[in-house]
Structures are given as structure tokens and as C-alpha cells.
Short mmCIF file of C-alpha atoms in Angstrom, two decimals:
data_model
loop_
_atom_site.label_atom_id
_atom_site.label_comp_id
_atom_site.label_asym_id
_atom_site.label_seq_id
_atom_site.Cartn_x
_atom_site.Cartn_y
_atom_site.Cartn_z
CA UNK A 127 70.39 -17.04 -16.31
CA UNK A 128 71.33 -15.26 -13.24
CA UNK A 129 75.53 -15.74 -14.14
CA UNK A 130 75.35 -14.61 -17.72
CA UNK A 131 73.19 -11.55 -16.46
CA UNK A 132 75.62 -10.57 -13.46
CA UNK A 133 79.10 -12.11 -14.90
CA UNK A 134 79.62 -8.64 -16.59
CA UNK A 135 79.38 -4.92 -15.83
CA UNK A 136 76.40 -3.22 -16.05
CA UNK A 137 76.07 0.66 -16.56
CA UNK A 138 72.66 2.03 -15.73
CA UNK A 139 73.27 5.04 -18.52
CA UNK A 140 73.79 2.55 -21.00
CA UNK A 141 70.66 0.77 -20.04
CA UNK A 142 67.00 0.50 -20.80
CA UNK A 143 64.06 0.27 -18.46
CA UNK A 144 63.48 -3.80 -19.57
CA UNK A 145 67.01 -4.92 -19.40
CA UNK A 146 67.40 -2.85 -16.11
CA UNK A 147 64.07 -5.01 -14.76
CA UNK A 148 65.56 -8.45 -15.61
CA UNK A 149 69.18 -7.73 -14.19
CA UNK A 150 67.25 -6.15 -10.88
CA UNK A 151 64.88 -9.24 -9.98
CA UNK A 152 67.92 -11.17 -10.87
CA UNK A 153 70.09 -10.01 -8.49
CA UNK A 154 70.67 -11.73 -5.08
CA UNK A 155 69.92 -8.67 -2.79
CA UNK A 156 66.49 -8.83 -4.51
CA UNK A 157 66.27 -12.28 -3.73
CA UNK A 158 67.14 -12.13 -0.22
CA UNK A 159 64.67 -9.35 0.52
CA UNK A 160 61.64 -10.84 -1.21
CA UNK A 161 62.77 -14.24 0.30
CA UNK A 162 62.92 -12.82 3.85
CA UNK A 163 59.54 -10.47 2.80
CA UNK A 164 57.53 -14.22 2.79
CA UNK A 165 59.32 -15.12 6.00
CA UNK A 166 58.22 -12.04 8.05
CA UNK A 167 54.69 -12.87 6.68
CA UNK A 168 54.44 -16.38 7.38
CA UNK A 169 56.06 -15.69 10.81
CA UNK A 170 53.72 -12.75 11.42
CA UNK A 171 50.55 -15.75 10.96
CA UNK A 172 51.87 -17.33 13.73
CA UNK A 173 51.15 -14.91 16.26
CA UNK A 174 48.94 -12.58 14.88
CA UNK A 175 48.65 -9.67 15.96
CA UNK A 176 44.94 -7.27 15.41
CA UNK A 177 44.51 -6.31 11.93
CA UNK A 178 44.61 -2.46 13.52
CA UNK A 179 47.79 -3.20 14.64
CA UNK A 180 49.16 -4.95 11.98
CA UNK A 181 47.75 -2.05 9.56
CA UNK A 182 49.60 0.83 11.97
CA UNK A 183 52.81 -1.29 11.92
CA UNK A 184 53.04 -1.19 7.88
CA UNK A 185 51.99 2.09 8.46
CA UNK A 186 54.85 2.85 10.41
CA UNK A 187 57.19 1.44 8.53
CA UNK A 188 56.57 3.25 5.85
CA UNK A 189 56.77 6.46 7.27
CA UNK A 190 59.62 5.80 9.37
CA UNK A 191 61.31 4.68 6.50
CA UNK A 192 62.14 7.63 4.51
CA UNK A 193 63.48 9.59 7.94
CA UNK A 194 66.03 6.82 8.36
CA UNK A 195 67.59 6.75 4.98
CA UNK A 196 67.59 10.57 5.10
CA UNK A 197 69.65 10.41 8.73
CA UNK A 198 72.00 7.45 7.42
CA UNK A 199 72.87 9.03 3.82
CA UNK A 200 73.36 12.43 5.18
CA UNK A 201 75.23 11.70 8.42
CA UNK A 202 76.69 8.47 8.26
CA UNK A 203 77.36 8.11 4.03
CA UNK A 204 78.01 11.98 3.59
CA UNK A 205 80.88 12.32 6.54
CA UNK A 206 83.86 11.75 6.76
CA UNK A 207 84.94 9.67 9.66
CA UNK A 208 84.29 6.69 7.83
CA UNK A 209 87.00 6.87 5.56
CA UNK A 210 89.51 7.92 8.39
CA UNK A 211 89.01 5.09 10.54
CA UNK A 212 90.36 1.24 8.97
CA UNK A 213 87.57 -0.27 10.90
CA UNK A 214 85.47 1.81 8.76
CA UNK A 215 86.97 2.51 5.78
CA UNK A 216 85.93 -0.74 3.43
CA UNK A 217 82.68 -0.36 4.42
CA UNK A 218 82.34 3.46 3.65
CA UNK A 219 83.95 2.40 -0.46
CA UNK A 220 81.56 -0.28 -0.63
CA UNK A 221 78.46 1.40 0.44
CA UNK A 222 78.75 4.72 -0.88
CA UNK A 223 82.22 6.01 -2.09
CA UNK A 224 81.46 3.80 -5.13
CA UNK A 225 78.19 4.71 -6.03
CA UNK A 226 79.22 8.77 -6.23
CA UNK A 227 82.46 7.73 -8.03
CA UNK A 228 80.62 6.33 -10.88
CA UNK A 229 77.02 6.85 -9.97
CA UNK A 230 75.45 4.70 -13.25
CA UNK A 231 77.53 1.59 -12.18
CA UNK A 232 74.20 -0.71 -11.44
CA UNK A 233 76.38 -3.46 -9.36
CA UNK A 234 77.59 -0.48 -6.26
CA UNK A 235 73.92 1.18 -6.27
CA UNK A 236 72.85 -2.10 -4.11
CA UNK A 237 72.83 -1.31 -1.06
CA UNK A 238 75.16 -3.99 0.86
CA UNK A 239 73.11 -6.77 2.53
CA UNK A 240 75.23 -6.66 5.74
CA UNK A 241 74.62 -2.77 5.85
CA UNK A 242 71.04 -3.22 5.02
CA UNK A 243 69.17 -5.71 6.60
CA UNK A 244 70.22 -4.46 10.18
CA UNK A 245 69.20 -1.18 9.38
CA UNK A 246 66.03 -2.65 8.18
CA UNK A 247 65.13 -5.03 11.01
CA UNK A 248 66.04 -1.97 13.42
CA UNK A 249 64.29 0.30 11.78
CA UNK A 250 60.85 -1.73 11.84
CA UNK A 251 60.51 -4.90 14.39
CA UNK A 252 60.92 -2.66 17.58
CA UNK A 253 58.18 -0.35 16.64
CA UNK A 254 56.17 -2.83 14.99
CA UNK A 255 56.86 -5.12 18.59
CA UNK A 256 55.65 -2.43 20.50
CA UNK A 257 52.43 -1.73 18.52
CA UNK A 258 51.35 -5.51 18.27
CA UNK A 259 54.31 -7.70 19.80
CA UNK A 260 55.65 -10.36 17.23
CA UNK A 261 53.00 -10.39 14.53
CA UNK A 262 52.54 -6.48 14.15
CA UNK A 263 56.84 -6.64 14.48
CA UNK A 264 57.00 -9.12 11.62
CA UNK A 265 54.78 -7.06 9.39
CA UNK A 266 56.57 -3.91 9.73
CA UNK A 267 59.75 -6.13 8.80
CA UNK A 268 57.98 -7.34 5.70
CA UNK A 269 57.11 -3.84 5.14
CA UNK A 270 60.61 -2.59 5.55
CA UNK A 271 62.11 -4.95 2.96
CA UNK A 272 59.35 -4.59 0.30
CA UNK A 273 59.87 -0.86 0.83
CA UNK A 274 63.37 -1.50 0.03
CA UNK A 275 62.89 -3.66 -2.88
CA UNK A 276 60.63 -0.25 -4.43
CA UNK A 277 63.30 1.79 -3.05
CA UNK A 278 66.50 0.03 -4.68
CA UNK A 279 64.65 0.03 -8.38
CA UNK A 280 63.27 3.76 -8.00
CA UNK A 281 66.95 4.58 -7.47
CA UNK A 282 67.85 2.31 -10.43
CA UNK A 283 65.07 3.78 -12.70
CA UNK A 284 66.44 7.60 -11.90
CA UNK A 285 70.43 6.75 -13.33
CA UNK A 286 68.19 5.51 -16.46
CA UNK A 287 69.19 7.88 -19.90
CA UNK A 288 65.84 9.71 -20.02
CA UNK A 289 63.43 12.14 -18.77
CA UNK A 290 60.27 11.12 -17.40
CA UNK A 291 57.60 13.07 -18.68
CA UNK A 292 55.35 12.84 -15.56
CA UNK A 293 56.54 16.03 -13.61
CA UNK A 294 56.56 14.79 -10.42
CA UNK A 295 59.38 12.11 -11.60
CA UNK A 296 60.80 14.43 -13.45
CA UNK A 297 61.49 17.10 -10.41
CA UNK A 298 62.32 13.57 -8.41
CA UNK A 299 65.25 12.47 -10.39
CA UNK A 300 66.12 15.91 -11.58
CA UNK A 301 67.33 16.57 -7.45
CA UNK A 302 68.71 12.62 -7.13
CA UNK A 303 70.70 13.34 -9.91
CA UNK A 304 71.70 17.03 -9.08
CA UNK A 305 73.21 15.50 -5.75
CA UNK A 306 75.37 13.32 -8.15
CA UNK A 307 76.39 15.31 -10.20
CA UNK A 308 76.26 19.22 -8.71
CA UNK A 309 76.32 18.93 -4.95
CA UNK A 310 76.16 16.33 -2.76
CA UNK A 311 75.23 18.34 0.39
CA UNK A 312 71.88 18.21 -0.46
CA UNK A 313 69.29 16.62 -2.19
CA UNK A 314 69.60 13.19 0.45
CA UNK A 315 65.99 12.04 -0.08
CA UNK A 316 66.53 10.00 -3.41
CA UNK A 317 62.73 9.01 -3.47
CA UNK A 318 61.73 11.38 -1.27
CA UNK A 319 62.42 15.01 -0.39
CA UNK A 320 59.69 15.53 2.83
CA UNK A 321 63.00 15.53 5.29
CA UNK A 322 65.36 17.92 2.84
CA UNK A 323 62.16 20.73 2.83
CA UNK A 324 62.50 20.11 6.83
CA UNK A 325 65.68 20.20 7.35
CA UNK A 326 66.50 22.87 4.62
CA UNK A 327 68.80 20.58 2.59
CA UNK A 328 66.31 20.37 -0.53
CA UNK A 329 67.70 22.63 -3.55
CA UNK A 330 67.40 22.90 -7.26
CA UNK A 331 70.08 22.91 -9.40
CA UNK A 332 69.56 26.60 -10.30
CA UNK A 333 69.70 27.55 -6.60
CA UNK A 334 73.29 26.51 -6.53
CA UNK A 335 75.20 28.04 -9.56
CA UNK A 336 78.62 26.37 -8.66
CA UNK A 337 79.57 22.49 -8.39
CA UNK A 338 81.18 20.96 -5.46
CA UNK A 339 84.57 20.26 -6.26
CA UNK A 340 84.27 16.97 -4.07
CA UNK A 341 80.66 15.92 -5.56
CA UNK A 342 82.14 12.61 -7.31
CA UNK A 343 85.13 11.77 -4.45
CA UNK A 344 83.22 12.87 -1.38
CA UNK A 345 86.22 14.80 -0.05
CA UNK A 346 88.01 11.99 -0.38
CA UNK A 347 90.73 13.39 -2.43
CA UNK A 348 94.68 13.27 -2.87
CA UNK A 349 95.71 15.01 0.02
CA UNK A 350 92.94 12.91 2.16
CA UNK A 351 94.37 9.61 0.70
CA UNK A 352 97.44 10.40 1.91
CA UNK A 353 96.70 10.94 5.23
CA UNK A 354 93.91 8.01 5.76
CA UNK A 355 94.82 5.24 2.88
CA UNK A 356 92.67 2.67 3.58
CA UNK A 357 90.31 3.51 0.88
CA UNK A 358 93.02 4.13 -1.69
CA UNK A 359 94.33 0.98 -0.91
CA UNK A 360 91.15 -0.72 -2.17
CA UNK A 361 90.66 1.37 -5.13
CA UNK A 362 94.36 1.34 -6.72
CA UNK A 363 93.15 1.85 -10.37
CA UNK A 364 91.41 5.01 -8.93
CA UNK A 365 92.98 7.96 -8.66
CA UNK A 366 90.20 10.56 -6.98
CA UNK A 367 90.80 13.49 -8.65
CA UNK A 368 91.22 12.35 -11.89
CA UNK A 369 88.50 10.02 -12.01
CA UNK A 370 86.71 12.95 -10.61
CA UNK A 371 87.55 15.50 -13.20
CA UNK A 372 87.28 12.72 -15.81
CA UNK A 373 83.18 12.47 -14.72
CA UNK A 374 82.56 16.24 -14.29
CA UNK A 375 84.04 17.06 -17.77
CA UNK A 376 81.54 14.72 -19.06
CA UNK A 377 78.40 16.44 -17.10
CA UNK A 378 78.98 19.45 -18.26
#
């Protein structure tokens, strides 16, 4: 089941909300978080920490959460030194150069488990370790990685072709989408916008009446392949710009 599902391309426009279920708890990210989800719980019986502390751990977690995908996607995705640097560069395309070159293509929007999971476990088991020690860290883990499973198919559902009529989805993929195809410098939340009304990066499409000319390549364009090619080099059937222009004559 799981090869003829993921043998092919899948295109999230192109895609309804049941076929987008059974490819996502097919694929092995999924797994691997759910799988390592029951790991952090059975470990976290071991040494149990006080249900109070377990409770503020998952708390934690889950409010930590959002401010660290806010800091990573808007400092670390959205700059630039990634794709100047070869030690870099690979991982920049794979993680997020992709996903904002075609933003519907389902297999990129996966986060890369050698990106992820550190960022989860670092994220969660030191706070959750100093709240309860091991049992309180191991629930915060389990935490992190559920969150993440939620977090993955929320991002999935909002490259779906439709408009939920619930408003407060609505206004939520109305801004993930605006940062796809509008402006990327802004909009960084994906799930949620709490850190963009902070840190005066949340807009509306309206508020911003002209697209960034580097929304689909990230300023990665001609002239910046030139100078650092590492990225190029991995993406020879994609020329930037045209790709680029190719995707905004098709939003508008």
C-alpha cells in the first residue's frame, strides 16, 4: 500500500481532503513520529514524573512550540546564508527552497526528519527535564512530535483547492497561503499567527498591494545562482525565474 501511494507525485491542489489523509498516515515521517510518540510515553512510565509536572511539561511544549517554528521559518528558512554556504546549501533546497518553488508539491511540505526531530527533542526534553527530570522530559517529547504530526497535516489541509467555511480557517490559510503566493516576509506562523501580531510580521493580503518578486525563489534568483551554485546544481531542470514567473502568472 504504502509504495503504490508514494511511488508517484502527489500535488496537494489536485487533491482531496480523503486521498490527502491516506497518503499523510502513509508516509514514513508520520510513522516515525507516532512511532517515537509511544516511545517517549512508555519511557516517560518508567520514571514518572508528578502528574503536575507531567501536565506543565505538555503544557510547555505546546506553547513553546509555535515560538520555535516562528524563529526557525523566519530566520533560518527565510535568509539567505543558507544557500551561500555548500555546507548549507542542500539542506536549505530540501527543507524549504522546494516547498515555496512549488508550494502544492505534498512530498517537499514534510519537513525533513534529520531537520526535525533535533529541533523537536531540543525544543521539549530540556524544559520538560527541568520541570520533572526524565518522565516530565519524555512527555514534552511526546508532546512535541504529536504536535508535529497536527502541525504537518494542518499545513497539508491549507494547500487543499477550497475554502473553509469556518472563518477562523478561512483567515488561517488565507495568510499561509498569502506568504506563498504574495509575500513571503510575513505571514511565518502557518498554524498560528500569536508571534507575527508580536513581532509585527502578520499582514493581509490587502495590506500589501504589490507581490514580492522573489516570493516563489526566495531571492534565490539568476544572478544569485551564479554567484553561490550549489543549489542550482541540485535543481538543473529549474531555472528560478522562470519557474517563478511560470507560478505567479498562474496566481494571478
Amino acid at each position: 500500500m504504502h509504495d503504490r501511494i508514494w511511488k508517484h507525485r502527489h500535488q496537494l491542489d489536485r487533491m482531496t481532503l480523503s486521498s490527502l489523509t491516506v497518503a499523510f498516515f502513509q508516509h514514513h515521517a508520520v510513522w516515525t513520529y507516532l512511532l517515537l510518540a509511544v516511545v517517549s510515553a512508555t519511557l516517560s512510565g518508567f520514571r514518572p514524573s508528578t502528574l503536575l509536572q507531567t501536565g506543565a511539561a505538555i503544557l510547555a511544549a505546546g506553547l513553546i512550540y509555535p515560538l520555535i517554528w516562528y524563529a526557525l521559518h523566519r530566520w533560518v528558512l527565510h535568509s539567505r546564508w543558507m544557500f551561500k554556504s555548500p555546507l548549507t546549501a542542500s539542506t536549505w533546497k530540501r527543507i524549504h527552497y522546494d516547498h515555496h518553488m512549488d508550494p502544492h508539491h505534498l512530498e517537499v511540505l514534510f519537513g525533513a526528519l534529520y531537520t526535525t526531530l533535533p529541533t523537536i527533542v531540543l525544543a521539549t526534553v530540556p524544559i520538560g527535564w527541568l520541570i520533572g527530570g526524565l518522565g516530565a522530559a519524555m512527555a514534552a517529547l511526546g508532546a512535541g512530535l504529536l504536535i508535529t504530526c497536527i502541525y504537518e497535516f494542518v499545513h497539508c489541509v491549507e494547500h487543499l483547492p477550497y475554502k473553509p467555511r469556518n472563518r477562523f480557517l478561512a483567515n488561517m490559510k488565507a495568510r499561509h497561503l498569502a506568504h506563498h503566493f504574495h509575500d513571503e516576509n510575513g505571514n511565518y506562523g502557518i498554524t498560528n499567527f500569536a508571534w507575527d501580531g508580536l513581532f509585527g510580521t502578520l499582514y493581509e493580503r490587502q495590506d500589501r498591494p504589490y507581490k514580492s518578486p522573489t516570493v516563489f525563489n526566495l531571492g534565490y534568483d539568476e544572478e544569485a545562482a551564479r554567484r553561490y551554485p550549489w543549489v542550482g546544481k541540485l535543481s538543473p531542470d529549474l531555472v528560478p525565474v522562470r519557474v517563478a514567473a511560470r507560478q505567479r502568472s498562474r496566481d494571478v
